[in-house]
Coordinates of C-alpha atoms (C1' of nucleotides) in Angstrom, one line a residue:
Chain A
M276 CA 28.6 10.7 83.1
K277 CA 28.5 7.0 82.5
D278 CA 30.3 6.3 85.7
S279 CA 27.7 7.8 87.9
L280 CA 24.6 5.9 86.9
V281 CA 22.9 4.1 89.7
V282 CA 20.0 1.6 89.3
Y283 CA 17.6 0.2 91.8
N284 CA 18.1 -3.6 92.1
T285 CA 15.2 -5.6 93.4
V286 CA 17.6 -8.2 94.6
N287 CA 19.2 -6.0 97.3
R288 CA 16.4 -3.4 97.4
I289 CA 18.9 -0.6 97.1
K290 CA 20.2 1.6 94.3
E291 CA 23.5 0.2 93.0
K292 CA 26.2 1.7 90.8
F293 CA 25.6 0.4 87.3
E294 CA 28.7 -1.5 86.2
P295 CA 28.0 -3.7 83.1
L296 CA 29.6 -7.2 83.2
N297 CA 31.3 -6.5 79.9
S298 CA 31.3 -2.7 79.2
P299 CA 30.5 -1.1 76.8
F300 CA 28.2 -4.0 76.0
V301 CA 25.0 -4.2 78.0
G302 CA 22.5 -7.1 77.8
M303 CA 19.0 -6.4 78.8
Y304 CA 16.1 -8.8 78.8
V305 CA 12.5 -7.6 79.4
C306 CA 9.5 -9.9 79.7
G307 CA 7.2 -9.0 76.8
P308 CA 3.5 -9.5 76.4
T309 CA 1.4 -12.7 76.1
V310 CA -0.3 -12.0 72.8
Y311 CA -3.7 -13.4 73.4
S312 CA -5.6 -10.1 73.7
D313 CA -5.1 -6.4 73.2
V314 CA -2.4 -4.7 75.2
H315 CA -3.9 -2.3 77.7
L316 CA -2.3 0.9 78.9
G317 CA -0.7 -0.7 82.0
N318 CA 1.2 -3.1 79.8
C319 CA 2.3 -0.1 77.7
R320 CA 3.6 1.7 80.7
T321 CA 6.1 -1.1 81.4
F322 CA 7.4 -1.0 77.8
V323 CA 7.6 2.8 77.8
S324 CA 9.6 2.6 81.0
F325 CA 12.1 0.2 79.6
D326 CA 12.2 2.2 76.4
L327 CA 13.4 5.1 78.5
I328 CA 16.0 2.9 80.1
F329 CA 17.1 1.5 76.7
R330 CA 17.3 5.0 75.2
Y331 CA 19.3 6.4 78.1
L332 CA 21.8 3.6 78.1
L333 CA 22.2 4.1 74.3
H334 CA 22.6 7.8 74.9
L335 CA 25.4 7.1 77.4
G336 CA 27.2 5.2 74.7
Y337 CA 26.6 1.7 75.8
K338 CA 26.2 -1.0 73.1
V339 CA 22.9 -2.4 74.3
R340 CA 21.4 -5.7 73.1
Y341 CA 17.8 -5.4 74.2
V342 CA 15.8 -8.7 74.0
R343 CA 12.1 -8.6 74.6
N344 CA 10.1 -11.8 74.0
I345 CA 6.7 -12.5 72.7
T346 CA 4.9 -15.2 74.6
D347 CA 2.9 -17.1 72.1
A348 CA 2.5 -20.5 73.8
G349 CA 2.4 -22.1 77.1
H350 CA 0.7 -19.5 79.2
L351 CA -2.1 -21.3 81.0
E352 CA -5.4 -19.8 82.1
G353 CA -5.5 -20.9 85.7
D354 CA -3.0 -21.6 88.4
R355 CA -1.4 -25.0 89.2
D356 CA -0.4 -25.6 85.7
E357 CA -3.7 -26.9 84.6
G358 CA -6.4 -26.0 82.2
D359 CA -6.3 -24.4 78.8
D360 CA -3.6 -22.3 77.5
K361 CA -4.7 -18.7 76.7
F362 CA -4.2 -19.0 73.0
S363 CA -6.3 -22.1 72.6
K364 CA -9.1 -20.7 74.6
K365 CA -9.2 -17.5 72.7
A366 CA -8.9 -19.3 69.4
R367 CA -11.9 -21.4 70.2
L368 CA -13.8 -18.3 71.2
E369 CA -13.0 -16.5 68.0
Q370 CA -13.1 -19.7 65.9
V371 CA -9.6 -19.3 64.4
E372 CA -6.2 -21.0 64.6
P373 CA -4.2 -20.2 67.8
M374 CA -1.5 -18.7 65.6
E375 CA -4.0 -16.4 64.1
I376 CA -4.6 -15.1 67.6
V377 CA -0.9 -14.7 68.0
Q378 CA -0.5 -12.9 64.8
K379 CA -3.4 -10.5 65.3
Y380 CA -2.3 -9.4 68.8
T381 CA 1.4 -9.3 67.9
L382 CA 0.6 -6.9 65.1
G383 CA -1.6 -4.9 67.4
F384 CA 1.1 -4.7 70.1
H385 CA 3.7 -3.5 67.6
E386 CA 1.3 -0.9 66.2
V387 CA 0.6 0.5 69.6
L388 CA 4.2 0.6 70.7
T389 CA 5.1 2.3 67.5
L390 CA 2.5 5.0 68.3
F391 CA 4.1 5.4 71.7
N392 CA 7.4 5.9 69.8
T393 CA 9.3 3.1 71.5
L394 CA 12.4 1.8 69.8
P395 CA 12.1 -1.8 68.7
P396 CA 14.2 -4.2 70.7
S397 CA 17.3 -5.7 69.2
I398 CA 15.8 -9.2 69.2
E399 CA 12.2 -10.1 69.7
P400 CA 12.1 -13.9 70.1
T401 CA 9.0 -16.0 70.4
A402 CA 8.3 -19.0 72.6
T403 CA 7.1 -21.1 69.7
G404 CA 10.3 -20.4 67.8
H405 CA 12.5 -21.7 70.7
I406 CA 10.8 -25.0 71.6
S407 CA 14.0 -27.0 71.2
E408 CA 16.0 -24.6 73.4
Q409 CA 13.4 -24.9 76.1
I410 CA 13.5 -28.7 75.8
E411 CA 17.3 -28.7 76.1
M412 CA 17.1 -26.5 79.2
V413 CA 14.5 -28.7 80.8
K414 CA 16.7 -31.8 80.1
E415 CA 19.6 -30.1 81.8
I416 CA 17.5 -29.2 84.8
I417 CA 16.4 -32.8 85.1
D418 CA 20.0 -34.0 84.7
N419 CA 21.0 -31.7 87.5
G420 CA 18.4 -33.2 89.7
F421 CA 16.1 -30.2 90.2
A422 CA 13.1 -31.5 88.2
Y423 CA 11.0 -34.7 88.0
V424 CA 8.7 -36.2 85.4
V425 CA 5.2 -37.3 86.3
N426 CA 3.0 -38.8 83.6
G427 CA 4.5 -36.7 80.7
T428 CA 4.7 -33.4 82.7
V429 CA 8.0 -32.1 84.1
Y430 CA 7.9 -30.2 87.4
F431 CA 10.6 -28.1 89.0
D432 CA 11.4 -29.3 92.6
V433 CA 11.3 -26.1 94.6
E434 CA 11.9 -27.7 97.9
K435 CA 15.0 -29.4 96.8
Y436 CA 16.2 -26.3 95.0
S437 CA 15.7 -24.2 98.1
K438 CA 18.0 -26.3 100.2
E439 CA 21.0 -24.9 98.4
N440 CA 19.6 -21.7 96.9
N441 CA 17.6 -18.8 98.1
Y442 CA 14.3 -19.3 96.2
T443 CA 12.7 -16.1 97.6
L444 CA 15.6 -13.8 96.6
L445 CA 13.3 -11.3 94.9
T446 CA 10.5 -11.2 97.4
N447 CA 12.2 -11.9 100.7
R448 CA 9.3 -14.1 101.7
N449 CA 9.6 -16.9 104.3
L450 CA 9.8 -20.1 102.4
E451 CA 8.6 -22.2 105.3
D452 CA 5.4 -20.2 105.5
M453 CA 4.9 -20.5 101.8
L454 CA 5.4 -24.3 102.0
N455 CA 3.2 -24.7 105.0
N456 CA 0.4 -22.6 103.6
T457 CA -2.6 -24.9 104.0
R458 CA -4.4 -23.8 100.9
E459 CA -6.2 -26.7 99.2
L460 CA -4.0 -28.3 96.6
G461 CA -7.0 -29.3 94.5
G462 CA -8.0 -32.7 93.1
Q463 CA -5.5 -35.0 91.5
D464 CA -2.4 -32.8 91.8
E465 CA 0.7 -34.5 90.4
K466 CA 3.1 -32.1 92.0
R467 CA 5.2 -33.2 95.0
G468 CA 5.4 -29.8 96.6
R469 CA 2.8 -27.0 96.4
L470 CA 5.4 -24.5 95.1
D471 CA 6.6 -26.8 92.3
F472 CA 5.9 -25.4 88.9
A473 CA 5.7 -27.0 85.4
L474 CA 8.6 -26.8 83.0
W475 CA 6.9 -28.9 80.4
I476 CA 3.2 -29.8 80.3
K477 CA 1.7 -32.9 78.8
A478 CA -0.9 -32.0 76.1
K479 CA -4.4 -33.2 76.5
P480 CA -6.0 -34.7 73.3
E481 CA -7.9 -31.5 72.5
H482 CA -4.9 -29.3 73.0
I483 CA -3.9 -27.8 69.6
M484 CA -0.5 -26.2 70.3
R485 CA 1.8 -29.2 70.9
W486 CA 5.3 -30.4 70.3
P487 CA 7.1 -33.7 70.7
S488 CA 9.6 -34.0 73.5
P489 CA 11.5 -36.7 75.4
W490 CA 8.5 -36.8 77.8
G491 CA 5.8 -37.1 75.2
V492 CA 3.8 -34.6 73.3
G493 CA 3.3 -31.4 75.2
F494 CA 4.1 -27.7 75.4
P495 CA 6.4 -25.6 77.5
G496 CA 5.6 -24.0 80.8
W497 CA 5.4 -20.3 81.0
H498 CA 8.6 -19.5 82.9
I499 CA 11.0 -21.6 80.9
E500 CA 10.8 -19.6 77.7
C501 CA 12.4 -16.5 79.2
S502 CA 15.2 -18.5 80.7
A503 CA 15.9 -20.4 77.5
M504 CA 15.7 -17.3 75.2
S505 CA 17.7 -15.0 77.5
N506 CA 20.3 -17.7 77.8
K507 CA 20.5 -18.1 74.0
Y508 CA 20.7 -14.4 73.1
L509 CA 22.4 -12.9 76.1
G510 CA 24.3 -15.7 77.7
A511 CA 24.0 -17.4 81.1
Q512 CA 24.6 -14.1 82.8
F513 CA 23.7 -10.7 81.6
D514 CA 23.2 -7.2 83.0
I515 CA 19.6 -6.2 83.3
H516 CA 16.4 -8.3 83.5
G517 CA 13.3 -6.4 83.7
G518 CA 9.5 -6.6 83.8
G519 CA 6.5 -5.4 85.6
M520 CA 6.4 -5.7 89.4
D521 CA 3.7 -8.3 89.2
L522 CA 6.1 -10.7 87.6
A523 CA 8.7 -10.6 90.4
A524 CA 7.0 -12.9 92.9
T525 CA 6.3 -15.8 90.5
H526 CA 7.7 -15.5 87.0
H527 CA 11.0 -14.0 87.8
T528 CA 11.5 -16.0 91.0
N529 CA 11.0 -19.2 88.9
E530 CA 13.3 -17.9 86.1
I531 CA 16.1 -17.4 88.6
A532 CA 15.5 -20.9 89.9
Q533 CA 15.6 -22.4 86.4
S534 CA 18.8 -20.6 85.5
Q535 CA 20.5 -21.5 88.8
A536 CA 19.5 -25.1 88.3
C537 CA 20.7 -25.1 84.7
N538 CA 23.6 -22.6 84.6
H539 CA 24.4 -22.3 88.3
T540 CA 24.0 -18.6 88.2
N541 CA 21.4 -15.9 88.6
P542 CA 20.8 -14.8 85.0
A543 CA 20.9 -11.1 85.7
K544 CA 23.1 -8.8 87.7
Y545 CA 20.3 -6.1 88.0
W546 CA 16.7 -7.0 88.4
M547 CA 14.5 -4.0 87.6
H548 CA 10.8 -3.8 88.1
T549 CA 8.4 -1.2 86.9
N550 CA 5.3 -0.3 89.0
M551 CA 1.7 -0.6 88.0
L552 CA -0.6 1.9 86.4
T553 CA -3.7 2.4 88.6
V554 CA -7.2 3.6 88.0
N555 CA -8.7 5.2 91.1
G556 CA -5.9 3.7 93.1
V557 CA -6.5 0.1 91.9
R558 CA -4.2 -1.7 89.6
M559 CA -5.2 -1.7 86.0
S560 CA -5.5 -5.3 84.9
K561 CA -7.2 -7.5 82.5
S562 CA -9.0 -9.5 85.1
A563 CA -10.2 -6.4 87.0
G564 CA -11.9 -5.2 83.8
N565 CA -10.6 -1.6 84.4
G566 CA -8.1 -1.7 81.6
F567 CA -8.0 1.1 79.1
L568 CA -7.1 0.1 75.6
P569 CA -4.7 2.5 73.9
H570 CA -7.1 3.0 71.1
E571 CA -9.9 4.0 73.4
L572 CA -7.6 6.6 74.9
F573 CA -6.4 8.0 71.6
T574 CA -10.0 8.5 70.4
G575 CA -11.6 9.2 73.7
S576 CA -14.1 6.5 73.1
H577 CA -13.9 5.0 76.6
P578 CA -16.9 5.9 78.7
L579 CA -14.7 7.3 81.5
L580 CA -13.0 9.7 79.2
K581 CA -14.0 13.2 78.3
K582 CA -11.8 13.4 75.2
G583 CA -9.0 11.7 73.4
Y584 CA -5.3 12.2 74.0
T585 CA -2.4 11.8 71.6
P586 CA 0.1 9.0 72.1
M587 CA 2.8 11.4 72.9
S588 CA 0.7 13.2 75.6
I589 CA 0.2 9.8 77.2
R590 CA 3.9 9.0 76.9
F591 CA 4.7 12.3 78.5
F592 CA 2.2 11.6 81.3
M593 CA 3.9 8.3 82.0
L594 CA 7.3 9.8 82.0
Q595 CA 6.2 12.5 84.5
A596 CA 6.1 9.7 87.1
H597 CA 9.1 7.6 88.2
Y598 CA 9.0 4.1 86.8
R599 CA 9.0 2.5 90.3
S600 CA 6.0 4.6 91.5
T601 CA 2.4 3.7 90.9
L602 CA 0.9 6.1 88.5
D603 CA -2.8 7.0 88.8
F604 CA -4.8 7.5 85.8
S605 CA -7.5 10.2 85.5
N606 CA -8.9 12.8 83.2
D607 CA -7.5 15.6 85.2
A608 CA -4.0 14.1 85.3
L609 CA -4.1 13.5 81.6
D610 CA -5.3 17.1 80.8
A611 CA -2.5 18.5 82.9
A612 CA 0.0 16.3 81.2
E613 CA -1.3 17.2 77.8
K614 CA -1.0 20.9 78.5
G615 CA 2.5 20.6 79.9
F616 CA 3.5 18.5 76.9
K617 CA 2.2 21.2 74.5
R618 CA 4.2 23.8 76.4
L619 CA 7.3 21.7 76.0
M620 CA 6.7 21.2 72.3
N621 CA 5.9 24.8 71.6
A622 CA 9.2 25.7 73.2
M623 CA 10.9 23.1 70.9
V624 CA 9.5 25.0 67.9
L625 CA 10.6 28.4 69.3
L626 CA 14.0 27.0 69.9
K627 CA 14.7 26.9 66.2
E628 CA 13.7 30.6 65.9
L629 CA 16.1 32.0 68.4
H630 CA 18.6 34.7 67.4
P631 CA 21.9 35.3 69.1
S632 CA 22.5 38.4 71.1
D633 CA 25.7 40.1 72.3
R634 CA 24.1 41.2 75.5
E635 CA 25.7 40.1 78.8
N636 CA 23.8 37.3 80.6
D637 CA 24.3 34.9 83.4
I638 CA 22.5 31.9 82.0
N639 CA 24.5 28.7 82.5
I640 CA 23.4 26.0 80.1
P641 CA 26.2 23.5 81.0
E642 CA 25.0 23.6 84.6
L643 CA 21.4 22.9 83.5
E644 CA 22.8 20.0 81.4
D645 CA 24.6 18.6 84.5
R646 CA 21.3 18.7 86.4
C647 CA 19.6 16.8 83.6
Y648 CA 22.3 14.0 83.7
T649 CA 22.2 14.0 87.5
A650 CA 18.4 13.3 87.3
M651 CA 18.7 10.5 84.8
N652 CA 21.7 9.0 86.5
D653 CA 19.7 8.6 89.7
D654 CA 17.8 5.5 88.6
F655 CA 16.4 7.0 85.4
N656 CA 14.5 9.8 87.2
S657 CA 12.5 11.2 84.3
P658 CA 10.2 13.4 86.4
V659 CA 13.1 15.3 87.7
L660 CA 14.6 15.5 84.2
I661 CA 11.3 16.9 82.9
A662 CA 11.3 19.5 85.7
E663 CA 14.8 20.6 84.6
L664 CA 13.8 20.7 81.0
F665 CA 11.0 23.1 81.9
E666 CA 13.8 25.4 83.1
G667 CA 15.0 25.2 79.6
V668 CA 11.5 26.0 78.3
R669 CA 11.5 29.2 80.4
I670 CA 14.9 30.2 79.0
I671 CA 13.7 29.5 75.4
N672 CA 10.4 31.4 75.9
G673 CA 12.2 34.3 77.5
A674 CA 14.8 34.5 74.7
Y675 CA 12.1 34.3 72.1
D676 CA 10.3 37.3 73.7
E677 CA 13.6 39.1 73.9
K678 CA 13.5 39.3 77.7
V679 CA 16.4 36.9 78.0
F680 CA 19.6 37.1 75.9
L681 CA 21.6 34.2 74.6
N682 CA 24.8 34.3 72.6
S683 CA 25.2 31.9 69.7
E684 CA 27.2 29.4 71.8
Q685 CA 24.5 29.3 74.4
I686 CA 21.8 28.8 71.7
D687 CA 23.8 25.8 70.3
Q688 CA 24.2 24.4 73.8
L689 CA 20.5 24.8 74.5
K690 CA 19.5 23.2 71.2
T691 CA 21.8 20.2 71.8
L692 CA 20.6 19.8 75.4
M693 CA 16.9 20.0 74.6
E694 CA 17.0 17.9 71.5
Q695 CA 19.0 15.2 73.1
F696 CA 16.9 14.9 76.2
V697 CA 13.5 15.5 74.7
Y698 CA 13.8 13.6 71.5
E699 CA 16.5 11.1 72.1
V700 CA 16.2 10.2 75.8
L701 CA 12.6 10.8 76.6
G702 CA 11.6 9.6 73.1
L703 CA 9.0 12.4 72.7
K704 CA 8.1 13.8 69.3
D705 CA 5.7 16.3 68.0
D706 CA 2.5 14.5 67.3
I707 CA 0.5 17.7 68.1
L708 CA 2.2 20.2 66.0
K709 CA 2.2 18.2 62.8
M710 CA 4.2 20.2 60.3
D711 CA 3.9 19.8 56.6
E712 CA 5.8 21.8 53.9
D713 CA 2.9 22.7 51.8
F714 CA 0.8 23.5 54.8
D715 CA 3.6 25.7 56.0
K716 CA 3.5 27.7 52.7
V717 CA -0.2 28.1 52.9
M718 CA 0.0 29.3 56.5
D719 CA 2.7 31.8 55.5
I720 CA 0.2 33.3 53.0
V721 CA -2.6 33.4 55.5
V722 CA -0.5 34.9 58.2
G723 CA 0.8 37.5 55.7
L724 CA -2.7 38.5 54.8
R725 CA -3.6 38.8 58.4
N726 CA -0.6 41.0 59.3
E727 CA -1.2 43.2 56.3
A728 CA -4.8 43.8 57.5
K729 CA -3.4 44.4 61.0
E730 CA -0.9 47.0 59.7
N731 CA -3.7 48.8 57.9
R732 CA -5.5 48.8 61.2
D733 CA -8.2 46.7 59.7
Y734 CA -8.7 44.8 62.9
V735 CA -12.0 43.4 61.9
S736 CA -10.3 41.4 59.2
S737 CA -7.1 40.6 61.1
D738 CA -9.1 39.4 64.1
K739 CA -11.4 37.4 62.0
I740 CA -8.5 35.5 60.5
R741 CA -6.9 35.0 63.9
D742 CA -10.1 33.9 65.6
S743 CA -11.0 31.5 62.8
L744 CA -7.5 29.9 63.0
Q745 CA -7.9 29.7 66.8
K746 CA -11.1 27.8 66.3
I747 CA -9.4 25.1 64.3
G748 CA -6.6 24.9 66.8
I749 CA -4.0 27.1 65.2
Q750 CA -2.7 29.8 67.4
L751 CA -0.9 32.9 66.2
K752 CA 1.9 34.2 68.4
D753 CA 2.8 37.8 67.8
N754 CA 6.0 39.2 68.9
K755 CA 7.7 42.5 68.1
S756 CA 8.9 41.7 64.6
T757 CA 7.3 38.5 63.5
T758 CA 4.2 36.3 63.9
L759 CA 4.7 32.6 64.5
W760 CA 1.9 30.1 64.3
L761 CA 1.5 27.0 66.4
K762 CA -0.9 24.2 66.2
N763 CA -2.7 23.3 69.5
Chain B
rG1348 C1' -2.8 -14.2 107.7
rG1349 C1' 2.5 -13.6 105.5
rU1350 C1' 5.9 -10.4 102.5
rC1351 C1' 6.6 -5.7 100.4
rG1352 C1' 5.4 -0.7 99.3
rG1353 C1' 2.6 3.7 100.0
rA1354 C1' -0.1 8.2 102.5
rU1355 C1' 3.1 15.3 99.9
rG1356 C1' -0.8 21.6 98.6
rG1357 C1' -7.3 22.0 94.4
rC1358 C1' -5.3 17.8 90.8
rC1359 C1' -1.0 14.9 89.1
rG1360 C1' 3.8 14.0 90.8
rA1361 C1' 9.4 14.6 92.5
rG1362 C1' 12.4 15.0 96.8
rU1363 C1' 14.2 12.4 101.6
rG1364 C1' 17.9 15.6 107.7
rG1365 C1' 18.7 22.6 107.0
rC1366 C1' 18.4 25.4 100.5
rU1367 C1' 11.7 27.3 95.4
rA1368 C1' 11.1 20.3 92.5
rG1369 C1' 8.1 20.5 88.1
rG1370 C1' 3.4 20.3 85.3
rC1371 C1' -1.9 21.6 85.5
rA1372 C1' -5.5 24.7 88.0
rG1373 C1' -6.3 29.6 91.1
rA1374 C1' -4.9 35.0 92.1
rG1375 C1' -2.3 39.6 90.7
rG1376 C1' 0.9 42.0 87.2
rU1377 C1' 3.9 43.0 82.5
rC1378 C1' 3.5 42.9 77.2
rU1379 C1' -0.5 43.7 73.3
rG1380 C1' -4.8 47.8 69.0
rC1381 C1' -7.6 43.9 71.7
rA1382 C1' -6.4 38.9 72.5
rA1383 C1' -3.8 34.4 72.8
rA1384 C1' 0.8 32.8 74.2
rA1385 C1' 4.8 34.1 77.0
rC1386 C1' 7.2 36.3 81.2
rC1387 C1' 7.2 38.0 86.5
rU1388 C1' 5.0 37.7 91.4
rU1389 C1' 1.9 34.8 94.4
rU1390 C1' -1.9 31.4 97.6
rU1391 C1' -2.9 26.1 99.3
rA1392 C1' 1.7 20.7 101.7
rC1393 C1' 4.2 16.9 103.6
rA1394 C1' -1.9 10.9 107.4
rG1395 C1' -1.9 11.0 113.1
rC1396 C1' 0.8 10.5 117.8
rG1397 C1' 5.4 10.0 120.2
rG1398 C1' 11.0 9.8 119.9
rU1399 C1' 16.3 11.0 118.0
rU1400 C1' 18.5 15.8 116.6
rC1401 C1' 20.7 22.5 117.1
rG1402 C1' 17.2 21.3 113.1
rA1403 C1' 12.6 16.1 110.4
rA1404 C1' 8.0 16.0 105.2
rU1405 C1' 12.9 13.3 105.3
rC1406 C1' 15.6 8.9 110.5
rC1407 C1' 13.2 5.5 114.6
rG1408 C1' 8.7 3.6 117.1
rC1409 C1' 3.5 3.1 117.4
rU1410 C1' -1.5 4.1 115.3
rU1411 C1' -4.9 4.7 111.2
rC1412 C1' -5.9 4.2 106.2
rC1413 C1' -4.6 2.4 101.2
rG1414 C1' -2.3 -0.7 97.6
rA1415 C1' 0.6 -4.8 95.4
rC1416 C1' 2.2 -9.8 95.6
rC1417 C1' 1.1 -14.7 97.9
rU1418 C1' -4.0 -17.6 91.9
rC1419 C1' -3.6 -15.6 85.3
rC1420 C1' -2.0 -10.4 84.5
rA1421 C1' 3.3 -5.4 82.5

RNA sequence: GGUCGGAUGGCCGAGUGGCUAGGCAGAGGUCUGCAAAACCUUUUACAGCGGUUCGAAUCCGCUUCCGACCUCCA
């Protein structure tokens, strides 16, 4: 199964066989958030996508080191490497220390990702914790002749770099056109070329986050942190580098340039990019102001929402689309996903109640399992996997209703299959049907009373209990011999 | 303007030369004391125009529309 995994590589724009540089070890670096504001749902989609990838690689038996950074310094407000960094600006706005901003939104980020049931990365390094590594890397790039210093700021020389390297590897853009683009360079630009970007930026007097360096007091540029930290924890070359598609053209392009200039290699064998979450067909983004905060979605407090959705319904909604497709966000789509998710979770409960039968049947669980692996091996195609799992749901429901018959071996196979893919690979869990031991016991009593009334043909009483439970979202499911209850 | 990617049924969303994706919604049925759930059956598709092919939603060309990146964003 491991041998047939293919992944889409942005570098060549095709799906390629996944062959780790040093199997069974896999190094994966994913660009994390800039923690100057709340994560919105679009950000979450990327991290849920890479969580799926992480989980599946683990499931296949790879020893994965998953590094995802926290950007807590150096990310500037505007373009052209000028202006405030995002943390200082927000700190001034909220009248706190920049690191209080960092702390607040880092905690928020972790809280949200925990709700989405993502596994924590193996290492989560911060930019501020790796200033010296970044300085070392900048020094090396200067020594190698690909950067220059102007008045305390260090710039990467894209034009020089592109003479020997393909700068537009990820985007396939025409460099000449980019260089000749006549857009205004703006006032007193220190850069030699308009594509040059800052590796280290001189701090203005009012700038709070600052560190000493060989070029004076300053702070690192945005792109260098990922190069320095991936290099430190995964080596000069590793297997997967990922992030949102919006990062490919600038951030990842510059990361490759930095690593080439420093280590003479593209840092990653496979570059993977996740697509955007859209609202009414337009990308969800902070600047567009169409961002949904996870919290607004859970509680339904956003004006565009009719109701709230549980984190797992939303995770399921995201996984029903392929990570490289845009996913459009709407009430109807979420409602549909929520219902489908409940159906899947109900089946997971029934799965535990199945009894083996000796009756002949032609149900082939191993074949279903093969189809599940085929789906995931095809560039982590979770929507197809989910479609296959609904075949499992049909089998489970049929078996529970005693219309389909499974022997004990088949039940075990089905349990393994469903639990591995639903819980382990897709990372779904039951946040709708919250079970609790005491509550279970109480429900047993209630259901017992209701069935007693039913047996005595006291339907007024039995229906009253059933309907009252229905109103608070507990559904009784009668079959021939027993009654099961499920929370909706 | 440049680069790249889209356009699939009422909605979401896979697929990508011949075989039902799937979920939600709709219709009919089975089961049930009645329900619910479940199960079975079923309706509505591949933007338009050409071309290649025995055969195209899938490949090629053109057209229209949409989006992303090119400026901070996952």
